[in-house]
C-alpha cells in the first residue's frame, strides 16, 4: 500500500540510531538549518508548537490578539492559547488555501500583537499583502509558519526571511524530519538571544526515556512507511491502535504533548543533519510528482486541481472533490492500495472547543467548505502511476459527476 505521506529516511538516518549523539549535534543542526534557509540564526525546540509559544513569550505578549488562519494545523491555535493569548481566525482564499488578506485589516485593533503568516501545503504566503499591512501597522510582529513550506519563495523571495522570525515543524510528516522537533530561524541577533534565554529557562534537556523512545520511533518509521508493510500500519490506524500518533488533536480539549517542554533529542538532530543534505533532492522530487499529477488529472471531471506555483514546495498535493464523495473515494482507493490524505479536515473556529471559548470569532465560510472537500495525494512515492490509476478508477466507481463545488 502506498502511504499518504512518507518520511524520506534512508540507511544513513538509521545508522544514527547506533551512533553516539550529544548536544553538539543540536548546535550543528541549527547552524546547518540556518544556512540552508539563508538566515543568520536557527534555534531548535521540541516541537513546532513549542517554537511558536517561545516566539509569543519572548515578546511578553499576554492576552493579546494573534491573527492566524482558520485553515491551518490546530496545534498553532493551541500554542497561541497556551501562551496566554487569543487566536483571531482569518478565512482562506480559494486559490491557494492560504489566509485571505482582504479580511485581515478589519480584524486588526489596538490589542493585535502578531500575525502568523502561514504558507499552507507549501504555497508561499503573499508577502506583498503582508508588507502593505506592515506599512500601516509597523508594531505588529510577523511570524512565518513554514512548517509545511520550509523554503518556499513568493515572487523569488523566501517567505521565511520576511518578518521577525519563522518557525518550522520537524515531525515525520514534514518535508524533512528530526523524528519530532521544531526550529525557529531569524536574522535578528536580539531575537535569537531572547530565544536562547527562553530555552535555557523553560526547556529541559530530553530525558533518558525520551531519547530511547525517539530512537524506537526512528526505527519504526523507517520500516512502517515501506509499501510492503504499510497495510499493517493502516490496519492499526483503522483499529485505533495508534492513538495520538495518527490523531494528533482532540475536538474537545486544547492540549499539548507531555514532553512539549523537553528538548529535541541529539539523535533527532543527527537525523536532521542528514536530511538537510537531501533537502534539494526531496523538494525537486515532490515538485516533479506534483507536476505529473497535474498533467495526468487535467481532464478528469469532478476534480478541482491545486495551482502549480513557481516557488511552492508542495508539502501536499491537494485536490478538491465533492464533499459527499470524499470518504467513499478515500475508502475505495485504500482497498486498491493507495492511501489518500485528508489533511486539514477541520476549520479551527468551528471546532467545539474554539466555538465555545472564542465566541467572538467571525465566520470562515471558505475554510468550512475546504475542510470537507480536500484530499491529498502521496508525493513521496516511487509509483505515482499507480496513484493516478487507482484514483481515476475510484472516481468512475463512486460516480464522477461532482460538478458543483460548494464555492
Ligand atoms: C506541523 C505543523 C506545525 C507544528 O508542528 P509540531 O512540531 O507538530 O508542533 C505548525 N504549523 C503547521 C501548519 C503544521 O503543519
PDB file of N, CA and C in Angstrom, residues 133-235:
ATOM      1  N   UNK A 133       0.294  45.628   5.085  1.00  0.00           N
ATOM      2  CA  UNK A 133      -0.171  45.696   6.479  1.00  0.00           C
ATOM      3  C   UNK A 133       0.923  46.265   7.380  1.00  0.00           C
ATOM      4  N   UNK A 134       2.165  45.832   7.142  1.00  0.00           N
ATOM      5  CA  UNK A 134       3.277  46.310   7.988  1.00  0.00           C
ATOM      6  C   UNK A 134       3.482  47.808   7.873  1.00  0.00           C
ATOM      7  N   UNK A 135       3.244  48.349   6.664  1.00  0.00           N
ATOM      8  CA  UNK A 135       3.417  49.799   6.475  1.00  0.00           C
ATOM      9  C   UNK A 135       2.467  50.567   7.378  1.00  0.00           C
ATOM     10  N   UNK A 136       1.225  50.057   7.468  1.00  0.00           N
ATOM     11  CA  UNK A 136       0.220  50.751   8.279  1.00  0.00           C
ATOM     12  C   UNK A 136       0.364  50.451   9.763  1.00  0.00           C
ATOM     13  N   UNK A 137       0.791  49.240  10.075  1.00  0.00           N
ATOM     14  CA  UNK A 137       0.857  48.803  11.476  1.00  0.00           C
ATOM     15  C   UNK A 137       2.243  48.234  11.767  1.00  0.00           C
ATOM     16  N   UNK A 138       3.249  49.110  11.828  1.00  0.00           N
ATOM     17  CA  UNK A 138       4.625  48.612  11.950  1.00  0.00           C
ATOM     18  C   UNK A 138       4.900  47.873  13.264  1.00  0.00           C
ATOM     19  N   UNK A 139       4.056  48.070  14.295  1.00  0.00           N
ATOM     20  CA  UNK A 139       4.330  47.419  15.583  1.00  0.00           C
ATOM     21  C   UNK A 139       3.916  45.946  15.584  1.00  0.00           C
ATOM     22  N   UNK A 140       3.112  45.529  14.611  1.00  0.00           N
ATOM     23  CA  UNK A 140       2.633  44.129  14.608  1.00  0.00           C
ATOM     24  C   UNK A 140       3.758  43.202  14.153  1.00  0.00           C
ATOM     25  N   UNK A 141       4.009  42.177  14.969  1.00  0.00           N
ATOM     26  CA  UNK A 141       5.066  41.219  14.620  1.00  0.00           C
ATOM     27  C   UNK A 141       4.571  40.249  13.549  1.00  0.00           C
ATOM     28  N   UNK A 142       5.485  39.848  12.688  1.00  0.00           N
ATOM     29  CA  UNK A 142       5.150  38.866  11.658  1.00  0.00           C
ATOM     30  C   UNK A 142       5.960  37.603  11.922  1.00  0.00           C
ATOM     31  N   UNK A 143       5.253  36.508  12.206  1.00  0.00           N
ATOM     32  CA  UNK A 143       5.908  35.210  12.379  1.00  0.00           C
ATOM     33  C   UNK A 143       5.474  34.309  11.223  1.00  0.00           C
ATOM     34  N   UNK A 144       6.438  33.831  10.477  1.00  0.00           N
ATOM     35  CA  UNK A 144       6.116  32.954   9.343  1.00  0.00           C
ATOM     36  C   UNK A 144       5.982  31.519   9.840  1.00  0.00           C
ATOM     37  N   UNK A 145       4.853  30.892   9.545  1.00  0.00           N
ATOM     38  CA  UNK A 145       4.699  29.460   9.833  1.00  0.00           C
ATOM     39  C   UNK A 145       5.134  28.691   8.584  1.00  0.00           C
ATOM     40  N   UNK A 146       6.353  28.173   8.636  1.00  0.00           N
ATOM     41  CA  UNK A 146       6.924  27.459   7.486  1.00  0.00           C
ATOM     42  C   UNK A 146       6.939  25.947   7.703  1.00  0.00           C
ATOM     43  N   UNK A 147       6.067  25.462   8.593  1.00  0.00           N
ATOM     44  CA  UNK A 147       6.040  24.028   8.916  1.00  0.00           C
ATOM     45  C   UNK A 147       5.756  23.180   7.681  1.00  0.00           C
ATOM     46  N   UNK A 148       4.935  23.707   6.773  1.00  0.00           N
ATOM     47  CA  UNK A 148       4.699  22.989   5.517  1.00  0.00           C
ATOM     48  C   UNK A 148       5.686  23.401   4.443  1.00  0.00           C
ATOM     49  N   UNK A 149       6.004  24.679   4.417  1.00  0.00           N
ATOM     50  CA  UNK A 149       6.623  25.246   3.212  1.00  0.00           C
ATOM     51  C   UNK A 149       8.149  25.265   3.221  1.00  0.00           C
ATOM     52  N   UNK A 150       8.755  25.232   4.403  1.00  0.00           N
ATOM     53  CA  UNK A 150      10.202  25.394   4.516  1.00  0.00           C
ATOM     54  C   UNK A 150      10.678  26.585   3.675  1.00  0.00           C
ATOM     55  N   UNK A 151      11.392  26.362   2.587  1.00  0.00           N
ATOM     56  CA  UNK A 151      11.999  27.490   1.878  1.00  0.00           C
ATOM     57  C   UNK A 151      11.174  27.991   0.693  1.00  0.00           C
ATOM     58  N   UNK A 152       9.857  27.893   0.766  1.00  0.00           N
ATOM     59  CA  UNK A 152       9.029  28.368  -0.349  1.00  0.00           C
ATOM     60  C   UNK A 152       9.332  29.839  -0.645  1.00  0.00           C
ATOM     61  N   UNK A 153       9.194  30.199  -1.925  1.00  0.00           N
ATOM     62  CA  UNK A 153       9.501  31.579  -2.320  1.00  0.00           C
ATOM     63  C   UNK A 153       8.278  32.238  -2.945  1.00  0.00           C
ATOM     64  N   UNK A 154       8.021  33.491  -2.514  1.00  0.00           N
ATOM     65  CA  UNK A 154       6.959  34.282  -3.133  1.00  0.00           C
ATOM     66  C   UNK A 154       7.625  35.279  -4.086  1.00  0.00           C
ATOM     67  N   UNK A 155       7.304  35.209  -5.350  1.00  0.00           N
ATOM     68  CA  UNK A 155       7.968  36.047  -6.359  1.00  0.00           C
ATOM     69  C   UNK A 155       9.483  36.055  -6.186  1.00  0.00           C
ATOM     70  N   UNK A 156      10.059  34.895  -5.958  1.00  0.00           N
ATOM     71  CA  UNK A 156      11.509  34.790  -5.838  1.00  0.00           C
ATOM     72  C   UNK A 156      12.064  35.099  -4.463  1.00  0.00           C
ATOM     73  N   UNK A 157      11.222  35.536  -3.549  1.00  0.00           N
ATOM     74  CA  UNK A 157      11.711  35.895  -2.197  1.00  0.00           C
ATOM     75  C   UNK A 157      11.328  34.821  -1.183  1.00  0.00           C
ATOM     76  N   UNK A 158      12.303  34.297  -0.429  1.00  0.00           N
ATOM     77  CA  UNK A 158      11.987  33.261   0.569  1.00  0.00           C
ATOM     78  C   UNK A 158      11.045  33.805   1.635  1.00  0.00           C
ATOM     79  N   UNK A 159       9.922  33.130   1.856  1.00  0.00           N
ATOM     80  CA  UNK A 159       8.949  33.630   2.843  1.00  0.00           C
ATOM     81  C   UNK A 159       9.534  33.610   4.257  1.00  0.00           C
ATOM     82  N   UNK A 160      10.400  32.628   4.526  1.00  0.00           N
ATOM     83  CA  UNK A 160      10.913  32.511   5.895  1.00  0.00           C
ATOM     84  C   UNK A 160      11.744  33.722   6.314  1.00  0.00           C
ATOM     85  N   UNK A 161      12.329  34.428   5.349  1.00  0.00           N
ATOM     86  CA  UNK A 161      13.170  35.580   5.688  1.00  0.00           C
ATOM     87  C   UNK A 161      12.357  36.854   5.929  1.00  0.00           C
ATOM     88  N   UNK A 162      11.080  36.801   5.595  1.00  0.00           N
ATOM     89  CA  UNK A 162      10.270  38.011   5.726  1.00  0.00           C
ATOM     90  C   UNK A 162       9.604  38.073   7.094  1.00  0.00           C
ATOM     91  N   UNK A 163       9.790  39.197   7.794  1.00  0.00           N
ATOM     92  CA  UNK A 163       9.166  39.335   9.109  1.00  0.00           C
ATOM     93  C   UNK A 163      10.188  39.128  10.203  1.00  0.00           C
ATOM     94  N   UNK A 164       9.705  38.879  11.424  1.00  0.00           N
ATOM     95  CA  UNK A 164      10.608  38.828  12.575  1.00  0.00           C
ATOM     96  C   UNK A 164      11.286  37.476  12.746  1.00  0.00           C
ATOM     97  N   UNK A 165      10.540  36.418  12.471  1.00  0.00           N
ATOM     98  CA  UNK A 165      11.106  35.069  12.625  1.00  0.00           C
ATOM     99  C   UNK A 165      10.206  34.089  11.887  1.00  0.00           C
ATOM    100  N   UNK A 166      10.743  32.913  11.607  1.00  0.00           N
ATOM    101  CA  UNK A 166       9.946  31.839  11.000  1.00  0.00           C
ATOM    102  C   UNK A 166      10.060  30.612  11.882  1.00  0.00           C
ATOM    103  N   UNK A 167       8.978  29.841  11.977  1.00  0.00           N
ATOM    104  CA  UNK A 167       9.078  28.581  12.724  1.00  0.00           C
ATOM    105  C   UNK A 167       8.688  27.409  11.834  1.00  0.00           C
ATOM    106  N   UNK A 168       9.249  26.255  12.188  1.00  0.00           N
ATOM    107  CA  UNK A 168       9.109  25.050  11.368  1.00  0.00           C
ATOM    108  C   UNK A 168       8.782  23.870  12.266  1.00  0.00           C
ATOM    109  N   UNK A 169       8.009  22.933  11.750  1.00  0.00           N
ATOM    110  CA  UNK A 169       7.780  21.662  12.438  1.00  0.00           C
ATOM    111  C   UNK A 169       8.654  20.613  11.780  1.00  0.00           C
ATOM    112  N   UNK A 170       9.103  19.647  12.561  1.00  0.00           N
ATOM    113  CA  UNK A 170      10.036  18.653  12.017  1.00  0.00           C
ATOM    114  C   UNK A 170       9.616  17.230  12.363  1.00  0.00           C
ATOM    115  N   UNK A 171       8.296  17.008  12.519  1.00  0.00           N
ATOM    116  CA  UNK A 171       7.881  15.626  12.781  1.00  0.00           C
ATOM    117  C   UNK A 171       7.934  14.810  11.484  1.00  0.00           C
ATOM    118  N   UNK A 172       7.616  13.539  11.580  1.00  0.00           N
ATOM    119  CA  UNK A 172       7.857  12.634  10.453  1.00  0.00           C
ATOM    120  C   UNK A 172       6.972  12.918   9.233  1.00  0.00           C
ATOM    121  N   UNK A 173       5.940  13.736   9.392  1.00  0.00           N
ATOM    122  CA  UNK A 173       5.075  14.030   8.239  1.00  0.00           C
ATOM    123  C   UNK A 173       5.546  15.271   7.471  1.00  0.00           C
ATOM    124  N   UNK A 174       6.574  15.934   7.952  1.00  0.00           N
ATOM    125  CA  UNK A 174       7.041  17.156   7.290  1.00  0.00           C
ATOM    126  C   UNK A 174       8.050  16.837   6.183  1.00  0.00           C
ATOM    127  N   UNK A 175       8.416  17.862   5.418  1.00  0.00           N
ATOM    128  CA  UNK A 175       9.305  17.645   4.265  1.00  0.00           C
ATOM    129  C   UNK A 175      10.634  17.033   4.694  1.00  0.00           C
ATOM    130  N   UNK A 176      11.220  17.556   5.770  1.00  0.00           N
ATOM    131  CA  UNK A 176      12.354  16.869   6.409  1.00  0.00           C
ATOM    132  C   UNK A 176      12.037  16.724   7.895  1.00  0.00           C
ATOM    133  N   UNK A 177      12.710  15.792   8.549  1.00  0.00           N
ATOM    134  CA  UNK A 177      12.310  15.469   9.916  1.00  0.00           C
ATOM    135  C   UNK A 177      13.494  15.302  10.865  1.00  0.00           C
ATOM    136  N   UNK A 178      13.222  15.562  12.154  1.00  0.00           N
ATOM    137  CA  UNK A 178      14.142  15.184  13.240  1.00  0.00           C
ATOM    138  C   UNK A 178      13.404  14.186  14.146  1.00  0.00           C
ATOM    139  N   UNK A 179      12.526  13.386  13.571  1.00  0.00           N
ATOM    140  CA  UNK A 179      11.601  12.462  14.257  1.00  0.00           C
ATOM    141  C   UNK A 179      10.473  13.277  14.889  1.00  0.00           C
ATOM    142  N   UNK A 180      10.772  13.998  15.986  1.00  0.00           N
ATOM    143  CA  UNK A 180       9.892  15.058  16.452  1.00  0.00           C
ATOM    144  C   UNK A 180      10.800  16.264  16.639  1.00  0.00           C
ATOM    145  N   UNK A 181      10.265  17.450  16.478  1.00  0.00           N
ATOM    146  CA  UNK A 181      11.118  18.610  16.676  1.00  0.00           C
ATOM    147  C   UNK A 181      10.531  19.834  16.024  1.00  0.00           C
ATOM    148  N   UNK A 182      11.133  20.965  16.358  1.00  0.00           N
ATOM    149  CA  UNK A 182      10.734  22.223  15.751  1.00  0.00           C
ATOM    150  C   UNK A 182      11.949  23.126  15.734  1.00  0.00           C
ATOM    151  N   UNK A 183      11.872  24.220  14.972  1.00  0.00           N
ATOM    152  CA  UNK A 183      13.024  25.121  14.924  1.00  0.00           C
ATOM    153  C   UNK A 183      12.546  26.505  14.492  1.00  0.00           C
ATOM    154  N   UNK A 184      13.274  27.514  14.946  1.00  0.00           N
ATOM    155  CA  UNK A 184      12.972  28.899  14.551  1.00  0.00           C
ATOM    156  C   UNK A 184      14.176  29.445  13.807  1.00  0.00           C
ATOM    157  N   UNK A 185      13.934  30.183  12.731  1.00  0.00           N
ATOM    158  CA  UNK A 185      15.022  30.913  12.081  1.00  0.00           C
ATOM    159  C   UNK A 185      14.737  32.411  12.191  1.00  0.00           C
ATOM    160  N   UNK A 186      15.815  33.182  12.297  1.00  0.00           N
ATOM    161  CA  UNK A 186      15.678  34.642  12.337  1.00  0.00           C
ATOM    162  C   UNK A 186      16.984  35.264  11.882  1.00  0.00           C
ATOM    163  N   UNK A 187      16.901  36.501  11.401  1.00  0.00           N
ATOM    164  CA  UNK A 187      18.125  37.229  11.071  1.00  0.00           C
ATOM    165  C   UNK A 187      18.493  38.200  12.183  1.00  0.00           C
ATOM    166  N   UNK A 188      17.659  38.259  13.228  1.00  0.00           N
ATOM    167  CA  UNK A 188      17.890  39.221  14.306  1.00  0.00           C
ATOM    168  C   UNK A 188      18.648  38.586  15.468  1.00  0.00           C
ATOM    169  N   UNK A 189      19.782  39.184  15.790  1.00  0.00           N
ATOM    170  CA  UNK A 189      20.593  38.692  16.904  1.00  0.00           C
ATOM    171  C   UNK A 189      19.846  38.845  18.221  1.00  0.00           C
ATOM    172  N   UNK A 190      19.073  39.927  18.323  1.00  0.00           N
ATOM    173  CA  UNK A 190      18.327  40.189  19.544  1.00  0.00           C
ATOM    174  C   UNK A 190      17.269  39.097  19.780  1.00  0.00           C
ATOM    175  N   UNK A 191      16.539  38.760  18.729  1.00  0.00           N
ATOM    176  CA  UNK A 191      15.512  37.715  18.869  1.00  0.00           C
ATOM    177  C   UNK A 191      16.164  36.372  19.196  1.00  0.00           C
ATOM    178  N   UNK A 192      17.255  36.105  18.546  1.00  0.00           N
ATOM    179  CA  UNK A 192      17.951  34.844  18.812  1.00  0.00           C
ATOM    180  C   UNK A 192      18.372  34.742  20.283  1.00  0.00           C
ATOM    181  N   UNK A 193      18.929  35.846  20.821  1.00  0.00           N
ATOM    182  CA  UNK A 193      19.362  35.813  22.216  1.00  0.00           C
ATOM    183  C   UNK A 193      18.191  35.612  23.173  1.00  0.00           C
ATOM    184  N   UNK A 194      17.074  36.265  22.854  1.00  0.00           N
ATOM    185  CA  UNK A 194      15.878  36.087  23.691  1.00  0.00           C
ATOM    186  C   UNK A 194      15.396  34.642  23.639  1.00  0.00           C
ATOM    187  N   UNK A 195      15.459  34.053  22.451  1.00  0.00           N
ATOM    188  CA  UNK A 195      15.016  32.659  22.311  1.00  0.00           C
ATOM    189  C   UNK A 195      15.912  31.719  23.107  1.00  0.00           C
ATOM    190  N   UNK A 196      17.216  31.971  23.049  1.00  0.00           N
ATOM    191  CA  UNK A 196      18.145  31.114  23.794  1.00  0.00           C
ATOM    192  C   UNK A 196      17.888  31.242  25.296  1.00  0.00           C
ATOM    193  N   UNK A 197      17.617  32.467  25.738  1.00  0.00           N
ATOM    194  CA  UNK A 197      17.329  32.690  27.157  1.00  0.00           C
ATOM    195  C   UNK A 197      16.049  31.946  27.544  1.00  0.00           C
ATOM    196  N   UNK A 198      15.015  32.080  26.710  1.00  0.00           N
ATOM    197  CA  UNK A 198      13.759  31.363  26.993  1.00  0.00           C
ATOM    198  C   UNK A 198      14.002  29.859  27.042  1.00  0.00           C
ATOM    199  N   UNK A 199      14.779  29.378  26.103  1.00  0.00           N
ATOM    200  CA  UNK A 199      15.019  27.936  26.045  1.00  0.00           C
ATOM    201  C   UNK A 199      15.783  27.453  27.286  1.00  0.00           C
ATOM    202  N   UNK A 200      16.780  28.229  27.690  1.00  0.00           N
ATOM    203  CA  UNK A 200      17.530  27.864  28.902  1.00  0.00           C
ATOM    204  C   UNK A 200      16.640  27.792  30.128  1.00  0.00           C
ATOM    205  N   UNK A 201      15.713  28.749  30.209  1.00  0.00           N
ATOM    206  CA  UNK A 201      14.890  28.835  31.412  1.00  0.00           C
ATOM    207  C   UNK A 201      13.715  27.861  31.403  1.00  0.00           C
ATOM    208  N   UNK A 202      13.191  27.554  30.199  1.00  0.00           N
ATOM    209  CA  UNK A 202      11.906  26.842  30.167  1.00  0.00           C
ATOM    210  C   UNK A 202      11.954  25.433  29.582  1.00  0.00           C
ATOM    211  N   UNK A 203      12.988  25.102  28.853  1.00  0.00           N
ATOM    212  CA  UNK A 203      13.021  23.788  28.196  1.00  0.00           C
ATOM    213  C   UNK A 203      14.061  22.903  28.881  1.00  0.00           C
ATOM    214  N   UNK A 204      13.605  21.738  29.301  1.00  0.00           N
ATOM    215  CA  UNK A 204      14.530  20.773  29.938  1.00  0.00           C
ATOM    216  C   UNK A 204      15.248  19.974  28.859  1.00  0.00           C
ATOM    217  N   UNK A 205      16.438  19.436  29.181  1.00  0.00           N
ATOM    218  CA  UNK A 205      17.046  18.501  28.229  1.00  0.00           C
ATOM    219  C   UNK A 205      16.157  17.264  28.088  1.00  0.00           C
ATOM    220  N   UNK A 206      16.259  16.574  26.960  1.00  0.00           N
ATOM    221  CA  UNK A 206      15.448  15.373  26.766  1.00  0.00           C
ATOM    222  C   UNK A 206      15.830  14.320  27.801  1.00  0.00           C
ATOM    223  N   UNK A 207      14.825  13.725  28.420  1.00  0.00           N
ATOM    224  CA  UNK A 207      15.081  12.685  29.423  1.00  0.00           C
ATOM    225  C   UNK A 207      15.619  11.424  28.748  1.00  0.00           C
ATOM    226  N   UNK A 208      16.137  10.524  29.563  1.00  0.00           N
ATOM    227  CA  UNK A 208      16.617   9.245  29.041  1.00  0.00           C
ATOM    228  C   UNK A 208      15.492   8.525  28.307  1.00  0.00           C
ATOM    229  N   UNK A 209      14.307   8.562  28.907  1.00  0.00           N
ATOM    230  CA  UNK A 209      13.158   7.879  28.297  1.00  0.00           C
ATOM    231  C   UNK A 209      12.844   8.479  26.922  1.00  0.00           C
ATOM    232  N   UNK A 210      12.831   9.799  26.837  1.00  0.00           N
ATOM    233  CA  UNK A 210      12.508  10.433  25.554  1.00  0.00           C
ATOM    234  C   UNK A 210      13.543  10.040  24.490  1.00  0.00           C
ATOM    235  N   UNK A 211      14.813  10.033  24.902  1.00  0.00           N
ATOM    236  CA  UNK A 211      15.867   9.667  23.942  1.00  0.00           C
ATOM    237  C   UNK A 211      15.671   8.249  23.429  1.00  0.00           C
ATOM    238  N   UNK A 212      15.302   7.378  24.343  1.00  0.00           N
ATOM    239  CA  UNK A 212      15.104   5.978  23.971  1.00  0.00           C
ATOM    240  C   UNK A 212      13.875   5.831  23.061  1.00  0.00           C
ATOM    241  N   UNK A 213      12.787   6.448  23.469  1.00  0.00           N
ATOM    242  CA  UNK A 213      11.538   6.323  22.715  1.00  0.00           C
ATOM    243  C   UNK A 213      11.701   6.887  21.297  1.00  0.00           C
ATOM    244  N   UNK A 214      12.450   7.994  21.173  1.00  0.00           N
ATOM    245  CA  UNK A 214      12.603   8.580  19.842  1.00  0.00           C
ATOM    246  C   UNK A 214      13.442   7.691  18.929  1.00  0.00           C
ATOM    247  N   UNK A 215      14.389   6.974  19.530  1.00  0.00           N
ATOM    248  CA  UNK A 215      15.153   6.013  18.717  1.00  0.00           C
ATOM    249  C   UNK A 215      14.233   4.918  18.213  1.00  0.00           C
ATOM    250  N   UNK A 216      13.327   4.478  19.090  1.00  0.00           N
ATOM    251  CA  UNK A 216      12.372   3.443  18.674  1.00  0.00           C
ATOM    252  C   UNK A 216      11.478   3.961  17.545  1.00  0.00           C
ATOM    253  N   UNK A 217      11.039   5.210  17.687  1.00  0.00           N
ATOM    254  CA  UNK A 217      10.217   5.798  16.625  1.00  0.00           C
ATOM    255  C   UNK A 217      10.965   5.829  15.295  1.00  0.00           C
ATOM    256  N   UNK A 218      12.227   6.248  15.352  1.00  0.00           N
ATOM    257  CA  UNK A 218      13.024   6.320  14.124  1.00  0.00           C
ATOM    258  C   UNK A 218      13.074   4.947  13.454  1.00  0.00           C
ATOM    259  N   UNK A 219      13.334   3.956  14.269  1.00  0.00           N
ATOM    260  CA  UNK A 219      13.401   2.584  13.769  1.00  0.00           C
ATOM    261  C   UNK A 219      12.047   2.184  13.159  1.00  0.00           C
ATOM    262  N   UNK A 220      10.975   2.445  13.889  1.00  0.00           N
ATOM    263  CA  UNK A 220       9.630   2.068  13.433  1.00  0.00           C
ATOM    264  C   UNK A 220       9.249   2.831  12.158  1.00  0.00           C
ATOM    265  N   UNK A 221       9.541   4.134  12.121  1.00  0.00           N
ATOM    266  CA  UNK A 221       9.163   4.937  10.956  1.00  0.00           C
ATOM    267  C   UNK A 221       9.876   4.438   9.696  1.00  0.00           C
ATOM    268  N   UNK A 222      11.136   4.034   9.899  1.00  0.00           N
ATOM    269  CA  UNK A 222      11.910   3.579   8.738  1.00  0.00           C
ATOM    270  C   UNK A 222      11.211   2.408   8.050  1.00  0.00           C
ATOM    271  N   UNK A 223      10.680   1.496   8.851  1.00  0.00           N
ATOM    272  CA  UNK A 223      10.038   0.316   8.255  1.00  0.00           C
ATOM    273  C   UNK A 223       8.559   0.528   7.953  1.00  0.00           C
ATOM    274  N   UNK A 224       7.895   1.261   8.819  1.00  0.00           N
ATOM    275  CA  UNK A 224       6.430   1.335   8.732  1.00  0.00           C
ATOM    276  C   UNK A 224       5.939   1.925   7.416  1.00  0.00           C
ATOM    277  N   UNK A 225       6.721   2.824   6.826  1.00  0.00           N
ATOM    278  CA  UNK A 225       6.231   3.516   5.625  1.00  0.00           C
ATOM    279  C   UNK A 225       6.629   2.832   4.322  1.00  0.00           C
ATOM    280  N   UNK A 226       7.216   1.658   4.431  1.00  0.00           N
ATOM    281  CA  UNK A 226       7.510   0.914   3.204  1.00  0.00           C
ATOM    282  C   UNK A 226       6.186   0.396   2.629  1.00  0.00           C
ATOM    283  N   UNK A 227       6.053   0.425   1.290  1.00  0.00           N
ATOM    284  CA  UNK A 227       4.798  -0.007   0.660  1.00  0.00           C
ATOM    285  C   UNK A 227       4.381  -1.392   1.145  1.00  0.00           C
ATOM    286  N   UNK A 228       5.398  -2.280   1.335  1.00  0.00           N
ATOM    287  CA  UNK A 228       5.099  -3.677   1.642  1.00  0.00           C
ATOM    288  C   UNK A 228       4.601  -3.870   3.079  1.00  0.00           C
ATOM    289  N   UNK A 229       4.880  -2.915   3.964  1.00  0.00           N
ATOM    290  CA  UNK A 229       4.473  -3.086   5.360  1.00  0.00           C
ATOM    291  C   UNK A 229       3.360  -2.130   5.775  1.00  0.00           C
ATOM    292  N   UNK A 230       3.080  -1.172   4.903  1.00  0.00           N
ATOM    293  CA  UNK A 230       2.192  -0.103   5.328  1.00  0.00           C
ATOM    294  C   UNK A 230       0.754  -0.563   5.556  1.00  0.00           C
ATOM    295  N   UNK A 231       0.363  -1.642   4.876  1.00  0.00           N
ATOM    296  CA  UNK A 231      -1.008  -2.139   5.075  1.00  0.00           C
ATOM    297  C   UNK A 231      -1.251  -2.447   6.553  1.00  0.00           C
ATOM    298  N   UNK A 232      -0.198  -2.919   7.223  1.00  0.00           N
ATOM    299  CA  UNK A 232      -0.306  -3.259   8.643  1.00  0.00           C
ATOM    300  C   UNK A 232      -0.499  -1.998   9.482  1.00  0.00           C
ATOM    301  N   UNK A 233       0.286  -0.967   9.160  1.00  0.00           N
ATOM    302  CA  UNK A 233       0.146   0.308   9.859  1.00  0.00           C
ATOM    303  C   UNK A 233      -1.259   0.862   9.645  1.00  0.00           C
ATOM    304  N   UNK A 234      -1.715   0.757   8.405  1.00  0.00           N
ATOM    305  CA  UNK A 234      -3.044   1.251   8.086  1.00  0.00           C
ATOM    306  C   UNK A 234      -4.112   0.500   8.894  1.00  0.00           C
ATOM    307  N   UNK A 235      -3.900  -0.795   9.037  1.00  0.00           N
ATOM    308  CA  UNK A 235      -4.835  -1.606   9.824  1.00  0.00           C
ATOM    309  C   UNK A 235      -4.824  -1.149  11.281  1.00  0.00           C
TER     310      UNK A 235
END
